[in-house]
XYZ file of C-alpha atoms in Angstrom:
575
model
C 0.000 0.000 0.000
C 1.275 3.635 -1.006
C 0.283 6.458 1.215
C 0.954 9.968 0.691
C 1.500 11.876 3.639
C 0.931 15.834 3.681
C 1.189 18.385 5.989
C -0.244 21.555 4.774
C 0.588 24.337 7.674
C 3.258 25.380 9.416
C 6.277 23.866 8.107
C 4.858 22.177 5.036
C 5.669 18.455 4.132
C 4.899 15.668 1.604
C 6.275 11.810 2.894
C 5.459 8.572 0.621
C 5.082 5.573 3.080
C 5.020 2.675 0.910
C 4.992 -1.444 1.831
C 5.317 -0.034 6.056
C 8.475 2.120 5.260
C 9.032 5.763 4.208
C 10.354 5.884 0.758
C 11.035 9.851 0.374
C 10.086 12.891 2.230
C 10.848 16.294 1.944
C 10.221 19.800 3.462
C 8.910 22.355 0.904
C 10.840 24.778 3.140
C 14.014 23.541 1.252
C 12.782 23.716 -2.382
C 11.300 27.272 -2.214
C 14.117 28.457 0.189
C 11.363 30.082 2.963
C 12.270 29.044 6.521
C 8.957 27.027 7.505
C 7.046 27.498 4.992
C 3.330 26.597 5.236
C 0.333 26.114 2.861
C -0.020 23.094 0.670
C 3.295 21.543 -0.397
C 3.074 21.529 -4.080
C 6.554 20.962 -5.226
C 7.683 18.396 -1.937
C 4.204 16.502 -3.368
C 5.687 16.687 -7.101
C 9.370 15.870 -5.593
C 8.268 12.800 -3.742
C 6.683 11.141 -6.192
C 9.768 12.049 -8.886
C 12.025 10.780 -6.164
C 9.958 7.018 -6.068
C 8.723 7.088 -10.023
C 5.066 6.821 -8.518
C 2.143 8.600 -10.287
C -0.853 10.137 -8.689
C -2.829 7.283 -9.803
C -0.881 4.574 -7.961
C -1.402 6.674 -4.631
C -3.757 4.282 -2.606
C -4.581 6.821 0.217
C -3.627 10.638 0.983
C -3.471 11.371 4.432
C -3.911 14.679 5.216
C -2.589 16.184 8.965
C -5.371 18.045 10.814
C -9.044 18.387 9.570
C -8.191 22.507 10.352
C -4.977 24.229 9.904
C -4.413 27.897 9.916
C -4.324 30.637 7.440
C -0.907 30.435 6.057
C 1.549 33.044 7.348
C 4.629 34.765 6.427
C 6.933 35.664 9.141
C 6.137 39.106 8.679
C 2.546 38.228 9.237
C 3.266 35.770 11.908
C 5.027 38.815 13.961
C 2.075 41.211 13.077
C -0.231 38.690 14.847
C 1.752 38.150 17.832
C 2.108 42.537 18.528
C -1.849 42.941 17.382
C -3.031 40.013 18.905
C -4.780 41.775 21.812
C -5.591 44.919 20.157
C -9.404 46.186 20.394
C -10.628 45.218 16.896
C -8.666 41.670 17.267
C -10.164 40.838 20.113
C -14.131 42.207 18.744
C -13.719 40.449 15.668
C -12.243 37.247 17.449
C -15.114 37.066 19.778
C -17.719 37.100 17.456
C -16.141 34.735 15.268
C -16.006 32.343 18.431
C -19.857 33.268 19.264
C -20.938 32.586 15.440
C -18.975 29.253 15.193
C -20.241 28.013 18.667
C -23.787 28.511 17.372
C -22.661 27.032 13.672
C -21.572 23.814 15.250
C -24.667 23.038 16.369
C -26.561 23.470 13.442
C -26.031 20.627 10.617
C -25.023 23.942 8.276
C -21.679 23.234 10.850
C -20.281 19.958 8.389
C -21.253 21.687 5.404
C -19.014 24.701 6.197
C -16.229 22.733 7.706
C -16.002 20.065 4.261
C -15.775 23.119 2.424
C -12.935 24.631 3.832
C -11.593 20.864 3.624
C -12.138 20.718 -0.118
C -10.578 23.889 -0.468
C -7.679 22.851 0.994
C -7.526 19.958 -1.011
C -7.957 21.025 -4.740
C -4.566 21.380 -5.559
C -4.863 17.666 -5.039
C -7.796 16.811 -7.136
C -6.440 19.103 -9.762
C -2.960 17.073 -9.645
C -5.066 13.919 -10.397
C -5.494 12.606 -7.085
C -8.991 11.098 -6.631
C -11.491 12.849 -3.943
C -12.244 9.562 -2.429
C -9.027 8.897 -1.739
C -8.237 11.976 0.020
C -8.863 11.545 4.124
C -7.926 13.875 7.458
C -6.453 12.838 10.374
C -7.049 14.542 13.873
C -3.467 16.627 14.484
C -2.769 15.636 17.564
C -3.349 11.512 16.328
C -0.837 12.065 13.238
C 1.447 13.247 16.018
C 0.970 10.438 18.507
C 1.269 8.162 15.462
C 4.611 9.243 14.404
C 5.438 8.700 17.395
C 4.253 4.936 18.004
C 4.409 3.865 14.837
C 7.545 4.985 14.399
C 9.070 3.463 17.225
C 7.394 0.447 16.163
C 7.799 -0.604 19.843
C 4.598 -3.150 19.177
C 5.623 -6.073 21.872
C 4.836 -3.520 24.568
C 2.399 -1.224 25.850
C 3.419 2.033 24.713
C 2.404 5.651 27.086
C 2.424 7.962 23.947
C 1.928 11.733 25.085
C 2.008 14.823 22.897
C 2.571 18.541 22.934
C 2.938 21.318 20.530
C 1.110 24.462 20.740
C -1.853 23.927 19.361
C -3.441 21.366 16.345
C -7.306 20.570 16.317
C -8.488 22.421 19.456
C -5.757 20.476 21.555
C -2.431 20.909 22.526
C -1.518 17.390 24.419
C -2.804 14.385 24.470
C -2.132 11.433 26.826
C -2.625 8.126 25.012
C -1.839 4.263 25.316
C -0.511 2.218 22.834
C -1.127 -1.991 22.868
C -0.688 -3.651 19.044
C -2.384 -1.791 16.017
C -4.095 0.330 18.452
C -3.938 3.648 19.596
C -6.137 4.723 22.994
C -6.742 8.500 23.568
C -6.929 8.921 27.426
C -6.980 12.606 28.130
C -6.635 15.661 25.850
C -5.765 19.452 27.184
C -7.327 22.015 24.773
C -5.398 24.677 23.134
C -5.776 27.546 25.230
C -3.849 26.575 28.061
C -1.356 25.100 25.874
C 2.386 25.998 27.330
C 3.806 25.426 23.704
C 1.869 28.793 23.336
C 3.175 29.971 26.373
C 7.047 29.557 25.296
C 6.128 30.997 22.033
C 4.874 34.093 23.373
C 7.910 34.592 25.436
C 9.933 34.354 22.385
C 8.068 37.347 20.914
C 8.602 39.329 23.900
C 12.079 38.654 23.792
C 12.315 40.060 20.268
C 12.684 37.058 18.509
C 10.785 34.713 15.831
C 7.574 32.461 17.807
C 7.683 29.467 16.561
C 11.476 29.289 15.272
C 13.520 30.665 17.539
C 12.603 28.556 20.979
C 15.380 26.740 20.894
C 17.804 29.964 21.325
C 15.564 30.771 24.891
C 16.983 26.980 25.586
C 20.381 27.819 24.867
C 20.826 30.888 26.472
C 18.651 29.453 29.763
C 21.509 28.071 31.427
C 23.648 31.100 31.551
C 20.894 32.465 34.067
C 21.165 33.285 37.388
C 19.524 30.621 39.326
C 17.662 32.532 41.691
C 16.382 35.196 38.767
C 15.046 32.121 36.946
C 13.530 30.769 39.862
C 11.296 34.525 40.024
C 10.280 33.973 36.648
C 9.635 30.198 37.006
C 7.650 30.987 39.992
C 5.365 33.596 38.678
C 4.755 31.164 35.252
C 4.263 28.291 37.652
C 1.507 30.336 39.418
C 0.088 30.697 36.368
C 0.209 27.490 34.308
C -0.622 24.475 37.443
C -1.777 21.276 37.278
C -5.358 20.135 37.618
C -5.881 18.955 41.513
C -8.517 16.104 40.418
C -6.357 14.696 37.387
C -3.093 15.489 37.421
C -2.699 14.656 33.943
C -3.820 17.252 32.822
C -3.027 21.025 33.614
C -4.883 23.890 33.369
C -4.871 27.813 33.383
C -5.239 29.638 37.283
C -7.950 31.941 37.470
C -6.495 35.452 35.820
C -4.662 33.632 33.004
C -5.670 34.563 29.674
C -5.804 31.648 26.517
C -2.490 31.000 26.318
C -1.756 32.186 22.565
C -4.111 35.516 23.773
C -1.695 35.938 26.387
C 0.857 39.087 24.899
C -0.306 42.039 27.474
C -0.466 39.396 30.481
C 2.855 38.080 29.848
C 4.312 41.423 28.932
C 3.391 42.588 32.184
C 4.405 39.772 33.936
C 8.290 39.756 32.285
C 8.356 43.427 31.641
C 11.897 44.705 33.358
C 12.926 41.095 34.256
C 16.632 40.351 32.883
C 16.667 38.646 29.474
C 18.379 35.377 30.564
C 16.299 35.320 33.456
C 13.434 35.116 31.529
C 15.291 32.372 29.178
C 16.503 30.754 31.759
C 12.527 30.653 34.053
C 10.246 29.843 30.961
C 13.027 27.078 30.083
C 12.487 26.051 33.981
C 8.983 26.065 33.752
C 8.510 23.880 31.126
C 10.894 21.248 32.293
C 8.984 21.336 35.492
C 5.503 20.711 33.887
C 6.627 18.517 31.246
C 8.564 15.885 34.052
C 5.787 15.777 36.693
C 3.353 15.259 33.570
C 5.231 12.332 32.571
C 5.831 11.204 36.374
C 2.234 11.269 36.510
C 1.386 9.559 33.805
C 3.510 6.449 34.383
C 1.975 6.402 37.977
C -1.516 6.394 36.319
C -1.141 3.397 33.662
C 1.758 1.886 34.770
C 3.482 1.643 31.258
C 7.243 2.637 31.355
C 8.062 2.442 27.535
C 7.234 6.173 26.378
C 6.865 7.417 23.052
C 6.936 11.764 22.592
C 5.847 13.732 19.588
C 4.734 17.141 19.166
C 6.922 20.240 18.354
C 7.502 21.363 22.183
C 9.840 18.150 22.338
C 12.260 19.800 20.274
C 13.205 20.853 23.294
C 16.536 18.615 24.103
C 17.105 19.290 27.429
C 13.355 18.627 28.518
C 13.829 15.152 26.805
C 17.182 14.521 28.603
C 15.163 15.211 32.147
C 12.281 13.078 30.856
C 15.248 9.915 29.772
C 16.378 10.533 32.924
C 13.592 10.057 34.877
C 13.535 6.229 36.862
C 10.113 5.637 35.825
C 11.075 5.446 32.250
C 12.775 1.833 31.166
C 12.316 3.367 27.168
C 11.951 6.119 25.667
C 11.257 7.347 21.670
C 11.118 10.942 20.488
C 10.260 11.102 17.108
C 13.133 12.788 15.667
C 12.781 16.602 14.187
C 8.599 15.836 15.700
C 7.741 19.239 14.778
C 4.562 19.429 12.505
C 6.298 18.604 9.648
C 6.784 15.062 10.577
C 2.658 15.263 10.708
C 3.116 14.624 6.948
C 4.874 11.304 8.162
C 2.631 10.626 11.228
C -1.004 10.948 8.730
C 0.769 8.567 6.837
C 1.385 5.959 9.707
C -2.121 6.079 11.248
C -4.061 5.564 8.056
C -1.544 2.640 6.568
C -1.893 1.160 10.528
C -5.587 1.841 10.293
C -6.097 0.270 6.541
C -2.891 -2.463 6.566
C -2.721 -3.405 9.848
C 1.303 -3.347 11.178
C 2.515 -6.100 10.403
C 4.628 -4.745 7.502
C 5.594 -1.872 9.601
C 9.069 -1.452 9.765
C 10.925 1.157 12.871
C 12.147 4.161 11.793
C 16.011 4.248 10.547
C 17.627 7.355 9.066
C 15.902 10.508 7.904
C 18.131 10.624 4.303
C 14.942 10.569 2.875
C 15.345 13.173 0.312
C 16.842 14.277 -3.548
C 20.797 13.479 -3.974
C 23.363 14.155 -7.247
C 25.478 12.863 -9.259
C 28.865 14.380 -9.693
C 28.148 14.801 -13.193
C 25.264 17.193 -11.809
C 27.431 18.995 -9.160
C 30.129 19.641 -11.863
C 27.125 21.076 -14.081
C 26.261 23.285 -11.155
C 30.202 24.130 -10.766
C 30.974 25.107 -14.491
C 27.571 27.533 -14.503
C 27.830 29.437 -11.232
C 28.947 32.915 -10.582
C 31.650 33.100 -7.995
C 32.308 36.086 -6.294
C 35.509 34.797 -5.613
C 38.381 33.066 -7.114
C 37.966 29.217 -6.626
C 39.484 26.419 -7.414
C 37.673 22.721 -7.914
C 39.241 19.466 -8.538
C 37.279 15.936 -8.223
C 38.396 13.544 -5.762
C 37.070 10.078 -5.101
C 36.802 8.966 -2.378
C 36.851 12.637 -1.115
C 36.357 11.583 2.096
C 40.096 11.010 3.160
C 40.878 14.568 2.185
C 37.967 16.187 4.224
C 39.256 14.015 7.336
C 42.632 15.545 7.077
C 41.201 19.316 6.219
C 39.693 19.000 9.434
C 42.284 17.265 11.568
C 44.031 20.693 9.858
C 41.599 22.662 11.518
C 39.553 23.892 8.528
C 35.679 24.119 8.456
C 34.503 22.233 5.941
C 30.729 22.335 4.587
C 29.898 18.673 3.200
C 27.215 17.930 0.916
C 26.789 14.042 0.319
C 24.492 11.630 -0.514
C 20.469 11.728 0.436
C 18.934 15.087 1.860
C 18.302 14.387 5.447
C 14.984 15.325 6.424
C 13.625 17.628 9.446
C 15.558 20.378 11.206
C 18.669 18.394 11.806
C 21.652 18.233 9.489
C 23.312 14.682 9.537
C 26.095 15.245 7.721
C 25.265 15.471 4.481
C 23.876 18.937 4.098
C 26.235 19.959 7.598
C 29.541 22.573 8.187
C 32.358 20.237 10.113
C 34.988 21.123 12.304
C 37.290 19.588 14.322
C 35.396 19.402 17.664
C 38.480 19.621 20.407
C 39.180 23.535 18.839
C 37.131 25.624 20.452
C 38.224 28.670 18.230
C 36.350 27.230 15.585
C 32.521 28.306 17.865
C 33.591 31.634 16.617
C 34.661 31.200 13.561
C 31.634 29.548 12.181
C 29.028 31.974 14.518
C 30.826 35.219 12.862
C 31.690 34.048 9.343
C 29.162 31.624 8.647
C 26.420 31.520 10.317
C 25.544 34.648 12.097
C 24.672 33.046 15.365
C 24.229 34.417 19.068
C 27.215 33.310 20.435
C 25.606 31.620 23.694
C 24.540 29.200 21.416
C 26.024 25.484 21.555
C 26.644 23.363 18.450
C 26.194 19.671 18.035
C 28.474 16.533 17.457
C 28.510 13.784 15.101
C 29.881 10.453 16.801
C 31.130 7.326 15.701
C 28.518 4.917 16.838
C 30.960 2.378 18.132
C 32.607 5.410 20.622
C 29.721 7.034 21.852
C 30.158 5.992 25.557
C 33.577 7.315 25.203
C 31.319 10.887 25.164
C 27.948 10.300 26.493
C 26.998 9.087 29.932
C 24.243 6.720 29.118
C 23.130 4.256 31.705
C 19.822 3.243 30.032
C 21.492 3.304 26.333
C 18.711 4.991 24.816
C 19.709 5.111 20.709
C 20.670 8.725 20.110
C 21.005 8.488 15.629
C 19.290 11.487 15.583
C 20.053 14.738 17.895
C 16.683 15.253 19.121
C 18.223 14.103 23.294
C 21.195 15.410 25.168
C 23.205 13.966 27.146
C 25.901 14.213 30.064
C 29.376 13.939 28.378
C 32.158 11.333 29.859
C 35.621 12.549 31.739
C 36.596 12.892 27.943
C 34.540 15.928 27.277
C 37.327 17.730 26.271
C 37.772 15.998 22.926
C 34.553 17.396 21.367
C 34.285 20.420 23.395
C 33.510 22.389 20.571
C 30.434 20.477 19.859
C 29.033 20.367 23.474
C 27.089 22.636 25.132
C 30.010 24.774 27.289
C 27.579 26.087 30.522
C 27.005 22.271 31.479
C 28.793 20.041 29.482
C 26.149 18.218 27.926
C 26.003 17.184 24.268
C 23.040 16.912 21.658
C 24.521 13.744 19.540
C 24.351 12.114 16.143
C 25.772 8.269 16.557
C 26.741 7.542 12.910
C 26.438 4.073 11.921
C 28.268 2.828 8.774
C 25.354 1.269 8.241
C 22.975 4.477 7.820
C 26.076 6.545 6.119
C 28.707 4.392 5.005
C 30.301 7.587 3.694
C 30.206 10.130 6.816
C 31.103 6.609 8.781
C 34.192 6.461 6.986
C 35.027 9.925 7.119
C 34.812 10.149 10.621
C 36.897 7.099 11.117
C 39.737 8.719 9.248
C 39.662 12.068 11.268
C 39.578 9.268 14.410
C 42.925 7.727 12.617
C 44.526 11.081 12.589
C 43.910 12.258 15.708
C 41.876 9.978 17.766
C 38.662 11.455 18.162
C 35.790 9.950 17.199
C 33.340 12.506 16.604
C 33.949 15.964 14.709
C 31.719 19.128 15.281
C 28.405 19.211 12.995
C 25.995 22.079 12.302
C 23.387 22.463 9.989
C 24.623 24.075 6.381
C 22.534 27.421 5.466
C 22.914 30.878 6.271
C 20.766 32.302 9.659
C 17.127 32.371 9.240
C 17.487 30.021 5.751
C 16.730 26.689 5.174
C 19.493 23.804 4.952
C 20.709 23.887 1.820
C 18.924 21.299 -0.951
C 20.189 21.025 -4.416
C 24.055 22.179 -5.302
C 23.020 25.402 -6.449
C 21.877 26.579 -2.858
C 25.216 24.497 -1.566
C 27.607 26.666 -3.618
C 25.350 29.803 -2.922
C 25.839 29.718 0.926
C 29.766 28.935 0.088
C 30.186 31.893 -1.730
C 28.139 34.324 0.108
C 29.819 33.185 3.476
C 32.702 32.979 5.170
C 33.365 29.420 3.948
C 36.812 28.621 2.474
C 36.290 24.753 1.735
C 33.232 22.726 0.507
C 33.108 19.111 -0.026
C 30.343 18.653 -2.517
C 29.767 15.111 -3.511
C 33.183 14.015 -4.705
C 34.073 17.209 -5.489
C 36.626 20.211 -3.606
C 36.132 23.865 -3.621
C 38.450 26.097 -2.217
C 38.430 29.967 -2.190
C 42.198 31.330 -3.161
């Protein structure tokens, strides 16, 4: 059976799932070059199915994520919502948009509205040849837990499977249970006292991008004063708190405004607070809510294998507390489980639903995406514009030769093999570095990527080393950097790559299995200097998507402060 996966909002995505395994995704981010794009994914739709030769007409199912997504948004128009969002007229027209929907709903006009807005969504589809009966919706937060579950594949046990994002369907979390082909919905928490919202509105306030830039509040948290976080963690605590009768669910206190209506509450709460004690308390806060949830949620079923999707665990360090906990014997985040891996998780709950899971396979590497040919990267070479003098010469294997480069202590950018999927470069769309150097942070923050400089970067490491680096008593798999991890006495060897306040690391385990060719090339830099892991970050300029075809590759080189580029077998080199 062939599914199609799409996810048509925020962070647009197209998957094929076909025979129980994915056979191509990709991020229409990458091919129109618009961090997160949303709306339908035309071209990832048009690129999948080049990618597997499949035609619309051999498409069994489509499985769309969310029977309601919202209006598309720029970032522009994303930040204009966030600083309007409790202006007068907002709110008026808001309300009575509530008050006229209420009534709607219960009124059998309700369905005819809401499959119209469906079948708008969907004719792109139906133009593209994809038959209307074929088409079907899958609750948000359900594609999410599915990813999840289904992905783990974790099928001889029972499986807790929570999730939390800010918002999908009228829900933001959802406590489930997992036992074969089935998935149980226990408890949901509805949108407006979602804390995804909350840590997305403290983003804004902080001047910077909701729903992108989280994850720089969660790098910067640790350099916080303790006791200013712990102000700001109490005040959000007081806020935010968890439902006396059922504890598995949490709940606004009285005085709390919806949670994505919150901008004049919260700007009054935070307003002359220190920036990194803000960072550092919302970062606090929802580690603290996210653990006892979990806690609590063991206690209540009394299943210990734990499966997380959702985009608020993105957040590494609340999955390392989580790992960490003794309640949990396993745990599975489904890696890069923003709602672009909703394109994935619609997928998995209609082929579970329709096939059964037999034929379901667990989830290996992302490299789900377009490659080249050097014959196409030397195409790309002879017809770009170089602002700079460069040289190129073809080398294969070019591996050996990027080992030594960065045993040298060059930065190298390396583009290889299938695009990796999701917000995480492994290695072959990634900028390397030799990890024990720690002038390389700046290099690559001021030259390349125009970074904050609090925050850390990540490592790639040898599978067959990684307790050299990572303390690991429960040896959770870590292929994919979406957990962290205490480092080892040997810290020092990939300090570049950890995370300097507390010496933890977010890791990438390379197998040669998954990437015979990164394998390798990290074995030789291990040869030459004994290390088995070398720095990795993602390869685009700040606020772009990772690069996709060679054209982008060779863009970012030139435009940055890049000097070397390994691009399939071939080596550029600014003179």
């Amino acid at each position: 059976m062939k599914v199609l996966g799409i996810n048509d909002g925020h962070n647009a995505a197209a998957c094929l799932y076909d025979g129980g395994r994915v056979a191509a995704a990709v991020q229409e981010e990458r091919l129109r070059r618009v961090k997160n794009w949303s709306g339908m994914p035309v071209q990832a739709i048009r690129k999948v199915l080049e990618l597997t030769g499949t035609s619309p007409s051999q498409i069994d199912y489509v499985a769309m994520n969310g029977h309601h997504v919202a209006f598309p948004m720029t970032r522009e128009q994303l930040m204009h919502e966030y600083r309007t969002i409790n202006d007068f007229g907002v709110t008026l027209r808001r309300t009575v948009r509530r008050v006229v929907k209420g009534a709607a709903q219960l009124t059998p006009l309700y369905n005819f509205y809401r499959s119209r807005q469906q079948l708008g969504r969907i004719r792109p589809l139906i133009d593209a040849g994809f038959p209307r009966e074929r088409i079907t919706f899958v609750d948000h937060h359900t594609a999410h837990a599915a990813a999840a579950y289904y992905g783990w594949a974790n099928f001889h046990h029972d499986v807790l499977v929570l999730t939390c994002d800010g918002a999908g369907d009228g829900v933001c979390a959802t406590v489930n249970v997992a036992r074969g082909a089935t998935l149980n919905r226990l408890h949901t928490i509805k949108q407006a006292d979602s804390i995804g919202n909350v840590y997305a509105m403290v983003t804004y306030l902080m001047g910077m991008v909701p729903l992108e830039h989280e994850y720089k509040l969660m790098g910067l948290a640790p350099y916080a004063d303790p006791r200013g976080a712990d102000r700001v963690f109490q005040e959000l605590k007081a806020a935010i708190r968890f439902n006396p009768a059922n504890p598995l669910v949490w709940e606004r206190a009285p005085g709390c405004p919806e949670t994505y209506l919150s901008y004049r509450f919260f700007r009054q709460m935070l307003e002359r607070q220190r920036f990194d004690w803000i960072a550092g308390g919302v970062q606090r806060f929802t580690e603290y809510m996210l653990t006892e949830w979990v806690r609590s949620c063991v206690k209540a079923t009394g299943v210990r294998q734990v499966a997380l999707g959702g985009g608020v665990f993105m957040n590494v360090k609340v999955n390392k507390l989580i790992m960490e906990l003794p309640e949990i014997e396993g745990l599975f985040v489904y890696p890069t489980c923003g709602d672009e891996t909703n394109a994935m998780g619609a997928a998995y709950a209609v082929y579970a639903e329709r096939a059964g899971i037999e034929s379901m396979a667990p989830l290996r590497d992302l490299y789900w995406g377009p490659e080249f040919t050097d014959e196409d990267v030397e195409s790309a070479l002879r017809q770009f514009t170089f602002h700079s003098p460069v040289h190129y010469e073809r080398i294969n294997p070019i591996e050996p030769r990027v080992a030594a480069l960065l045993a040298d202590g060059h930065v190298v950018a390396r583009f290889k093999g299938k695009e990796e999927f999701g917000a995480r470069a492994l290695g072959n769309r990634s900028i390397l570095a030799n990890p024990k150097d720690p002038a390389v942070i700046r290099q690559i923050n001021e030259a390349i990527k125009a970074r904050d400089f609090w925050m850390p970067f990540a490592a790639s490491i040898i599978a067959e080393r990684d307790r050299d680096y990572l303390v690991n008593p429960k040896n959770i798999p870590s292929p994919y950097m979406i957990l962290s991890f205490d480092t080892t006495a040997r810290w020092s060897e990939i300090r570049a790559g950890i995370h300097p306040f507390d010496r933890t690391v977010r890791p990438q385990a390379v197998s040669a299995d998954w990437n015979p060719a990164y394998h390798a090339l990290l074995r030789e830099f291990e040869r030459l200097t004994g290390i088995g892991a070398v720095l990795n970050t993602s390869f685009n300029l700040h606020g772009f998507p990772i690069v996709s075809r060679p054209e982008d590759a060779l863009d970012v080189f030139d435009r940055s402060g890049l000097t070397r580029l390994a691009i399939g077998n071939w080596l550029v080199s600014k003179q």
